[in-house]
Short mmCIF file of C-alpha atoms and ligand atoms in Angstrom, two decimals:
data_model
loop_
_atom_site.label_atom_id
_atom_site.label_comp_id
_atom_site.label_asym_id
_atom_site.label_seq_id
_atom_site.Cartn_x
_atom_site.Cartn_y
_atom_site.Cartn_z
CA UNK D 1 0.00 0.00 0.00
CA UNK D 2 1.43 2.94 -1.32
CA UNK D 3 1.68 5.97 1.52
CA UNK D 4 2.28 9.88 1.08
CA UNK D 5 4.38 11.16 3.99
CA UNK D 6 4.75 14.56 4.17
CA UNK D 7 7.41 16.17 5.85
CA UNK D 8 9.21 12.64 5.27
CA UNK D 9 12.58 14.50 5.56
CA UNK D 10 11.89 15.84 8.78
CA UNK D 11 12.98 14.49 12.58
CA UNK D 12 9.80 12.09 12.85
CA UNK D 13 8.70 11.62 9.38
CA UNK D 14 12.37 10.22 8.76
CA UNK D 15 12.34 7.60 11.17
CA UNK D 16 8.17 6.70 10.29
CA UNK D 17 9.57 6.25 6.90
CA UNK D 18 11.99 3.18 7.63
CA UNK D 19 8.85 1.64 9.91
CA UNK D 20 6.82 1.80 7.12
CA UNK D 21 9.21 -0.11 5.10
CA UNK D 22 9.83 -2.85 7.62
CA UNK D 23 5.86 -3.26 8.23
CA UNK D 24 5.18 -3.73 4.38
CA UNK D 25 4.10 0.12 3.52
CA UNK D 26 5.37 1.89 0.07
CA UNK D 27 6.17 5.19 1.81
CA UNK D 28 6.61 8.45 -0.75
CA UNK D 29 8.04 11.52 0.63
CA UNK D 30 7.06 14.99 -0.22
CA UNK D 31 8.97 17.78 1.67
CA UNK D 32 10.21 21.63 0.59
CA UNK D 33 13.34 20.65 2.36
CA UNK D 34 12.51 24.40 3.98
CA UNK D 35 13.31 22.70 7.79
CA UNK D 36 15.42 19.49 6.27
CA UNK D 37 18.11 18.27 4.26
CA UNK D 38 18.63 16.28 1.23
CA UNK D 39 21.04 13.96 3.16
CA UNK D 40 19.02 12.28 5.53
CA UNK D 41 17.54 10.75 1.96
CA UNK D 42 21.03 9.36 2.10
CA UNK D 43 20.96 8.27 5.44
CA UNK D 44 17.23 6.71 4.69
CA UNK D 45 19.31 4.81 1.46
CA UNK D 46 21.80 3.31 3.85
CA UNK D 47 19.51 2.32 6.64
CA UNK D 48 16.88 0.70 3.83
CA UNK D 49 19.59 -0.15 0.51
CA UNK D 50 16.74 1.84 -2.01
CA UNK D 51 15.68 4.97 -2.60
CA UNK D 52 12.53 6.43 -1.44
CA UNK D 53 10.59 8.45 -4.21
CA UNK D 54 10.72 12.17 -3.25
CA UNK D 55 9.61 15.19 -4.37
CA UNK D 56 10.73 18.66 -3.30
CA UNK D 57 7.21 19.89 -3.06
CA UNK D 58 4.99 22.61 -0.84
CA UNK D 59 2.26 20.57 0.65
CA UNK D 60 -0.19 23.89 -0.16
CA UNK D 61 0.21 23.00 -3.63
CA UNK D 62 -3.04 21.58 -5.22
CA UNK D 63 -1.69 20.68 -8.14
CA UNK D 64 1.61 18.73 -7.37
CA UNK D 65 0.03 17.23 -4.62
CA UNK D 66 -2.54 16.07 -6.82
CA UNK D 67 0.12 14.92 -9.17
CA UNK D 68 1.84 12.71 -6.93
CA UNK D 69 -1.36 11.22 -5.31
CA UNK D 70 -1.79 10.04 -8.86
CA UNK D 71 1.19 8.99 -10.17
CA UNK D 72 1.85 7.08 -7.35
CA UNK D 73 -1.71 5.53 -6.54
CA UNK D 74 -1.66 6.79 -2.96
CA UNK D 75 -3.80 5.26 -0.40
CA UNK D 76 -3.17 6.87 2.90
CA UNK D 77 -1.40 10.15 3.91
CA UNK D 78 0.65 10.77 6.66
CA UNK D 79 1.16 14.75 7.10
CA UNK D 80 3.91 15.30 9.09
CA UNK D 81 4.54 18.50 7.12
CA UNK D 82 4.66 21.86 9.18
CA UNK D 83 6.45 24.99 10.87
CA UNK D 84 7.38 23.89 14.39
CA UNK D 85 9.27 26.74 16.03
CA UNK D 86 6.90 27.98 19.39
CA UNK D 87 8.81 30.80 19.53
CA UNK D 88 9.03 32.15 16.00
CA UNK D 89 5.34 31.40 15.83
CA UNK D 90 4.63 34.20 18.27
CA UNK D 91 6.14 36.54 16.32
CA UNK D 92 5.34 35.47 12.94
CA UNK D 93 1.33 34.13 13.92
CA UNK D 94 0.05 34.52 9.75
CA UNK D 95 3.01 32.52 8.57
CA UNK D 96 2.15 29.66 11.00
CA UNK D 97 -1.56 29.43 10.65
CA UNK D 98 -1.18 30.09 6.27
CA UNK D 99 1.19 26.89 6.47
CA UNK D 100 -0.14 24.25 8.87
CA UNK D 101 -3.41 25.16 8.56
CA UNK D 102 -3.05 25.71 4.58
CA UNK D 103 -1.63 22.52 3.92
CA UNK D 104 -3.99 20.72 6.26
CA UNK D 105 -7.20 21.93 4.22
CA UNK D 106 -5.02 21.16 0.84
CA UNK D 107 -4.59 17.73 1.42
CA UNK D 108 -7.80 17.11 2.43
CA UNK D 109 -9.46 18.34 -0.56
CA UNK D 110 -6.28 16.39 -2.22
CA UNK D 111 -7.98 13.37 -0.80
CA UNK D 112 -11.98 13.90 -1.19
CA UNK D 113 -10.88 14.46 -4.85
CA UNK D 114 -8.57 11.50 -5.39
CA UNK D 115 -10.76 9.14 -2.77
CA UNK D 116 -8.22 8.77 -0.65
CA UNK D 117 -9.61 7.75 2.62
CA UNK D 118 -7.07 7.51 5.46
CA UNK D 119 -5.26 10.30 6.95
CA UNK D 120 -2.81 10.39 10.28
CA UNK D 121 -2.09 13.39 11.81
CA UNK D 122 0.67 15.19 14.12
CA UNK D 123 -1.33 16.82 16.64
CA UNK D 124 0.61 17.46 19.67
CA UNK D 125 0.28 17.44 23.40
CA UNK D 126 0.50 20.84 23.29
CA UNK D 127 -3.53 20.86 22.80
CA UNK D 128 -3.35 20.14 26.98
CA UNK D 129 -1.47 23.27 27.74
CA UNK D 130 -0.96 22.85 31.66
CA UNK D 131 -3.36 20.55 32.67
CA UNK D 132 -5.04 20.40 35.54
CA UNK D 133 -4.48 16.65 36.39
CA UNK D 134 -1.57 14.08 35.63
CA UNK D 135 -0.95 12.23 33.27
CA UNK D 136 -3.00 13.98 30.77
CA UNK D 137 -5.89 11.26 28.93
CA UNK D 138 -7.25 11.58 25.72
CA UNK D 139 -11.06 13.07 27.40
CA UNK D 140 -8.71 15.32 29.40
CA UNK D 141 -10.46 19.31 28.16
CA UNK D 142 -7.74 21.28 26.00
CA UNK D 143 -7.27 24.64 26.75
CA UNK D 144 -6.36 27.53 24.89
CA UNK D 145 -2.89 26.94 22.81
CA UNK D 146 0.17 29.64 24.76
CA UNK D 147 1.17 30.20 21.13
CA UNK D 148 0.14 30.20 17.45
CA UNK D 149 2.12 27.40 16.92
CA UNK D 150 0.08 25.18 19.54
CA UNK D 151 -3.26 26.76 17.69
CA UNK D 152 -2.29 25.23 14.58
CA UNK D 153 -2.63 22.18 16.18
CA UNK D 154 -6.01 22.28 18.17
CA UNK D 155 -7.39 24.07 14.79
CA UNK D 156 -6.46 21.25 12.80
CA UNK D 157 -7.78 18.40 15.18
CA UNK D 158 -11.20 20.09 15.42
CA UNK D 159 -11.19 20.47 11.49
CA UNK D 160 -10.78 17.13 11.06
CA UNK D 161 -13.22 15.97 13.53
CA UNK D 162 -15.49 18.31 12.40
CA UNK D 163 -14.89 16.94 8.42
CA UNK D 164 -16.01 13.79 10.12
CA UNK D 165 -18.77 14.34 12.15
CA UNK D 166 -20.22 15.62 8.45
CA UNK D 167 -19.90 12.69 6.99
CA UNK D 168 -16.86 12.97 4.89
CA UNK D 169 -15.52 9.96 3.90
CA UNK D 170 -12.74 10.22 5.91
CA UNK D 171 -11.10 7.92 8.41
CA UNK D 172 -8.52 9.93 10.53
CA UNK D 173 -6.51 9.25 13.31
CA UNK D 174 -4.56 12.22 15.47
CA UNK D 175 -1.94 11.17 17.38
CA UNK D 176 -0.42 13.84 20.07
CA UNK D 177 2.87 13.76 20.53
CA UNK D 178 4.82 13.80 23.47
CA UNK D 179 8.63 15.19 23.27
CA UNK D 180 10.23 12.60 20.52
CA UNK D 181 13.89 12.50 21.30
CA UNK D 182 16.97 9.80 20.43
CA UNK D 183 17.65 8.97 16.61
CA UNK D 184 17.73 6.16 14.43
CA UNK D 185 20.52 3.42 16.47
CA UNK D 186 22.37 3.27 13.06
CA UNK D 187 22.95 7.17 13.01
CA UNK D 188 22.12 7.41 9.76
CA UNK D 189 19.11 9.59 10.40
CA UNK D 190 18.43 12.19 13.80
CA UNK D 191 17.21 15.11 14.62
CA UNK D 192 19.03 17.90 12.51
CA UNK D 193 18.05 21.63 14.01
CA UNK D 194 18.79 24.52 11.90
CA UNK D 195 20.50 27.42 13.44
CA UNK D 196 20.23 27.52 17.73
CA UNK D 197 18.03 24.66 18.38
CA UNK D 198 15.13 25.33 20.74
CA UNK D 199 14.50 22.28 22.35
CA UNK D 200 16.26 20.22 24.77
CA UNK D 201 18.08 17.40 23.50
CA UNK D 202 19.59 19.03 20.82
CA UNK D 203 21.00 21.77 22.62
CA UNK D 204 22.29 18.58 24.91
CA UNK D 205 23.87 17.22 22.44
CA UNK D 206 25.32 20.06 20.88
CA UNK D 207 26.83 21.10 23.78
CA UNK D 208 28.72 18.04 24.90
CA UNK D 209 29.59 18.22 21.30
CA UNK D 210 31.71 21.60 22.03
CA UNK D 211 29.20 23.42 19.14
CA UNK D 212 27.87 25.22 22.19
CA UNK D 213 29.05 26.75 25.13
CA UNK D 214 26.83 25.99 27.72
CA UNK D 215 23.46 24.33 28.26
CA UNK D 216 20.63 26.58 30.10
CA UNK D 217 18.23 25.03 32.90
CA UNK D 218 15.21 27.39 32.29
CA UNK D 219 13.89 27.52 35.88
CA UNK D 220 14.74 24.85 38.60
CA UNK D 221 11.99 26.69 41.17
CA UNK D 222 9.07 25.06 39.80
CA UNK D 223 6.53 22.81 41.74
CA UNK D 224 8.00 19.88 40.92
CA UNK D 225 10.17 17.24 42.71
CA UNK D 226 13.65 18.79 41.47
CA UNK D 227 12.57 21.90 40.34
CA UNK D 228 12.59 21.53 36.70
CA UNK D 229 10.06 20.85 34.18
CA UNK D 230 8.82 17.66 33.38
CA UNK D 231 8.07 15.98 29.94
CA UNK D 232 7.46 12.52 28.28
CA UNK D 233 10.52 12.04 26.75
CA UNK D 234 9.77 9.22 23.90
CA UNK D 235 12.66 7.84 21.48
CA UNK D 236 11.54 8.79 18.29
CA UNK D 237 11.67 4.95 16.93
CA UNK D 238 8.86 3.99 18.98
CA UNK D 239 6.94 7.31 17.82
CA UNK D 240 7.50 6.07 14.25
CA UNK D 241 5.80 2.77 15.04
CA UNK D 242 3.10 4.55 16.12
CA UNK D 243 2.15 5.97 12.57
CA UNK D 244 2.17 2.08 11.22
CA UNK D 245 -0.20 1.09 14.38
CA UNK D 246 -2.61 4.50 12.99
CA UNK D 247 -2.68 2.62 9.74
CA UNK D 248 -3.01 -0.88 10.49
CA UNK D 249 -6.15 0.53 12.65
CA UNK D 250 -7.53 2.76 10.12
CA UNK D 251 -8.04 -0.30 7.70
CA UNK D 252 -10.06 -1.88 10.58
CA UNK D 253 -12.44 1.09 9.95
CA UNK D 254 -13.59 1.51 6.67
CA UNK D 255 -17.12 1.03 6.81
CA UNK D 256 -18.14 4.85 8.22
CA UNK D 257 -16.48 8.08 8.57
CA UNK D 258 -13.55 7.29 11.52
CA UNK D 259 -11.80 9.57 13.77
CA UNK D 260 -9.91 8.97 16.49
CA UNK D 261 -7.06 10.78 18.39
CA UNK D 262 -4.71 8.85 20.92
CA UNK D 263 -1.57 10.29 23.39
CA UNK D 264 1.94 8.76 22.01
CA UNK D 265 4.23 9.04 24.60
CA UNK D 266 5.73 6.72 27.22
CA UNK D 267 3.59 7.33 30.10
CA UNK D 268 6.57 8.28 32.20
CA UNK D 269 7.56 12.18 33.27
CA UNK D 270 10.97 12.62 33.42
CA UNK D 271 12.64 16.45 34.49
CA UNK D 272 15.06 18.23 32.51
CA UNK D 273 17.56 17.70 35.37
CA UNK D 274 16.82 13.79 35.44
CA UNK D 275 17.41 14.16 31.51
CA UNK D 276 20.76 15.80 31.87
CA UNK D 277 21.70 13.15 34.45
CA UNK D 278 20.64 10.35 32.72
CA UNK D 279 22.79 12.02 28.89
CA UNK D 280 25.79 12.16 31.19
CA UNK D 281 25.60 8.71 33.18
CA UNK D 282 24.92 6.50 30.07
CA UNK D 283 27.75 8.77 27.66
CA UNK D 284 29.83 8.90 30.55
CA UNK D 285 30.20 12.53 30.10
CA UNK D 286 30.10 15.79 31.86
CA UNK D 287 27.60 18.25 30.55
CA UNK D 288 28.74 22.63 31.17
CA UNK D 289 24.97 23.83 32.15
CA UNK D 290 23.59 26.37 34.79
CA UNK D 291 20.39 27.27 36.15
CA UNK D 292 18.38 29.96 34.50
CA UNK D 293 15.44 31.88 34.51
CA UNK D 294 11.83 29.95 33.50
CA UNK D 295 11.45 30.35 29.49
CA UNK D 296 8.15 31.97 29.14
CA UNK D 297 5.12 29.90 28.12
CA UNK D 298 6.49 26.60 29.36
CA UNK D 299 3.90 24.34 30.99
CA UNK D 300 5.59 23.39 34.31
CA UNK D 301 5.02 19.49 33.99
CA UNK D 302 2.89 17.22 31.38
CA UNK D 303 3.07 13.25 30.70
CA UNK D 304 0.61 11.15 28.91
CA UNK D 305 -1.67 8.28 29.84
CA UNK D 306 -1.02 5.95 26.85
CA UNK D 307 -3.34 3.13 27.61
CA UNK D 308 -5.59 3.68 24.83
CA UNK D 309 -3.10 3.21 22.44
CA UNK D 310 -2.15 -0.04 24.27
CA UNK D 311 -5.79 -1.20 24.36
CA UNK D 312 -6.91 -0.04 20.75
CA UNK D 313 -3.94 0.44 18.11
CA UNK D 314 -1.45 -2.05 19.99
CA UNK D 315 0.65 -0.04 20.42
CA UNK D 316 3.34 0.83 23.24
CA UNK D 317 6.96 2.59 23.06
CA UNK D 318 9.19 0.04 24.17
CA UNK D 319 12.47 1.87 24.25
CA UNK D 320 14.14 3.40 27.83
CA UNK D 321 15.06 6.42 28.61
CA UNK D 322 18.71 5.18 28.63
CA UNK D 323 18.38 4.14 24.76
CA UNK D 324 17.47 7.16 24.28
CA UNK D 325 19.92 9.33 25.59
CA UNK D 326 22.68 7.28 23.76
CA UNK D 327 20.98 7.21 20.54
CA UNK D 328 20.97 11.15 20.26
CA UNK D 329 24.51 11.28 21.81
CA UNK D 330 25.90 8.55 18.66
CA UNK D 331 23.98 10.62 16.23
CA UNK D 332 25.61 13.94 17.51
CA UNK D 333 28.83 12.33 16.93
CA UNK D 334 28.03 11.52 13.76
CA UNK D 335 27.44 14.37 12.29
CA UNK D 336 29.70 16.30 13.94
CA UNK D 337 32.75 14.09 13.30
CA UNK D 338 34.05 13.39 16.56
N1 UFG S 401 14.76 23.33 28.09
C1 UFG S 401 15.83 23.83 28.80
N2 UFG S 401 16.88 24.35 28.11
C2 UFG S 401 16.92 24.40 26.76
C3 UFG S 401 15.82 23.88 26.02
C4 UFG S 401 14.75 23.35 26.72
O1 UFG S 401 15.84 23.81 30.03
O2 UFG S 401 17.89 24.91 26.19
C5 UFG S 401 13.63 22.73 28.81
C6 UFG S 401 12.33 23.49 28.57
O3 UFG S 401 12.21 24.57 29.46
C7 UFG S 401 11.30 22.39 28.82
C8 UFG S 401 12.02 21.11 28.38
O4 UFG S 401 13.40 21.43 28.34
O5 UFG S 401 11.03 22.29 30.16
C9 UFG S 401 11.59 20.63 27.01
O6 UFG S 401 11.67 21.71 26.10
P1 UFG S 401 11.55 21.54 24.52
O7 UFG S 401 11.70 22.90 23.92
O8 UFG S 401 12.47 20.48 24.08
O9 UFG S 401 10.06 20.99 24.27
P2 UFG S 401 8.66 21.55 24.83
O10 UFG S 401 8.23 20.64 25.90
O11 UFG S 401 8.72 22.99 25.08
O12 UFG S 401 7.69 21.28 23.57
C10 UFG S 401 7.35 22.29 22.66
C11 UFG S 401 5.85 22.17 22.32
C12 UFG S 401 5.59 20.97 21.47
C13 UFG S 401 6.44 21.05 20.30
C14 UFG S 401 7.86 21.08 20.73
C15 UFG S 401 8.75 21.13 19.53
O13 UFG S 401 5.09 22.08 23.49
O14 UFG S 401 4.27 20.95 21.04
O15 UFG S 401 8.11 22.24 21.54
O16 UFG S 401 9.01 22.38 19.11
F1 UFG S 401 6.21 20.00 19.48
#
């Protein structure tokens, strides 16, 4: 079964593309290579010994998206495609709802047109901002996104539920992520920031890599057991598998219109302080950080209940913290030649 992936050059669309493979999917990539590079298709040949088709396409384009729908007899879509930075989207709110939003509505009228039936999502656990009880289920309310980035995401879950609820002949599955860290344990393929990265373990990496200075705590004075933030850190291997578990599930469905939306994380909260202990213990390395101030906007702790997935797609990350941790670290050497 033939699959579009957008954003197939990208962190998690990378690694979803091998999974596909090894499950028995024909994955076909489209990305603008705007937040990628054209070498992790060479790191996908090495890990896989083929070439994935790609195209260096904007997902908001009706036309080449229509193209390679055709041309390729597509039969589900995974849209990984989209503008990620929280920060930047604060300050650039019209680029971030034109693009994610854009694309979103393009490839759905990409489908109705084409009859393609089965979509998965990256929503993101973002849609929970902080809250109000631990972990965070599926039923648990979302609350207003902090930033336009975070909109973009509860926008485009209710627009798909909504395209369901009317009957479209849809069957869609969102899965909200949790923080996907680690890379590919053959380093051909990892997470590959452009610029400063803004999140964690890259700037971990990068700084026990000598590319930066020092690594920056923001805020160990929270209400938490050490004082720092806490996420569900999940390797982004088991996230991958997670896209083939949307699929298999999605062709149990195909009698009625279908959504459904599950956490994918590891059902574990882990601090930024437990992270930087647990990068140094299992590298056997000393990391230069300090405590600073809290980065504004930062929800002070979130992890997922991930029992549904469990219970209805089979699914559960497998891979420790640990595996993690030296998975990014092998990557980072990598690329940066050490
Ligand atoms: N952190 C630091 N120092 C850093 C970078 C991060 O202490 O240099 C801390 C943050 O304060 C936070 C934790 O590490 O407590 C994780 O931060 P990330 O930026 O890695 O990820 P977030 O949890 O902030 O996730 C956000 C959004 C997601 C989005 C993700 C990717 O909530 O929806 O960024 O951009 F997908």
């Amino acid at each position: 079964m033939n699959i579009l992936v957008t954003g197939g050059a990208g962190f998690i669309g990378s690694h979803t593309v091998v999974e596909l493979i090894a499950a028995g999917y024909s994955p076909v990539i489209v990305d603008d290579l705007s937040n990628s590079s054209p070498s992790v298709l060479k790191g996908l040949k090495n890990i896989l010994g083929t070439d994935v088709p790609f195209y260096q396409e904007d997902c908001n384009d009706y036309v080449k998206m229509t193209e390679v729908v055709q041309k390729h007899n597509i039969q589900g879509i995974i849209h990984f495609a989209a503008f990620k930075a929280v920060g930047e989207s604060v300050s650039e709110p019209l680029k971030y709802y034109r693009n994610n939003i854009g694309s979103l509505l393009n490839i759905l009228n990409v489908m109705r047109a084409n009859n393609v039936r089965n979509l998965v999502f990256s929503s993101s656990c973002t849609v929970y901002g902080q809250a109000d009880v631990i972990p965070v289920t599926e039923s648990t309310p979302k609350k207003k996104a902090e930033s336009p980035y975070g909109n973009t995401k509860a926008i485009a879950e209710d627009i798909l539920e909504d395209s369901v609820k009317a009957g479209l002949d849809f069957g869609i599955i969102s899965l909200r992520y949790f923080n996907p860290v680690g890379a590919h344990p053959s380093a051909e393929i990892g997470e590959l920031p452009i610029g400063v990265p803004n999140n964690l373990i890259p700037y971990v990496t990068q700084t026990a890599a000598g590319i930066r200075e020092k690594l920056t705590v923001f805020g160990s004075d929270y209400d938490t057991p050490d004082g720092s933030n806490v996420r569900d850190f999940i390797h982004v291997v088991d996230l991958a598998k997670a896209h083939v578990s949307a699929l298999n599930l999605l062709q149990e469905h195909t009698s009625e219109p279908y959504y459904n939306v599950f956490n994918i994380g590891t059902g574990r909260g882990n601090s930024v302080l437990e992270i930087i202990d647990t990068f140094e213990r299992v590298n056997n390395l000393k990391l230069n950080y300090e405590i600073g101030p809290r980065r504004p906007g930062d929800v002070i702790k979130i992890y997922g209940n991930v029992e549904k997935a469990a219970t209805e797609m089979n699914w559960r990350a497998e891979k420790t913290l640990e595996e993690s941790m030296e998975d990014a670290w092998r990557w980072q050497k990598k690329i940066s030649n050490l």
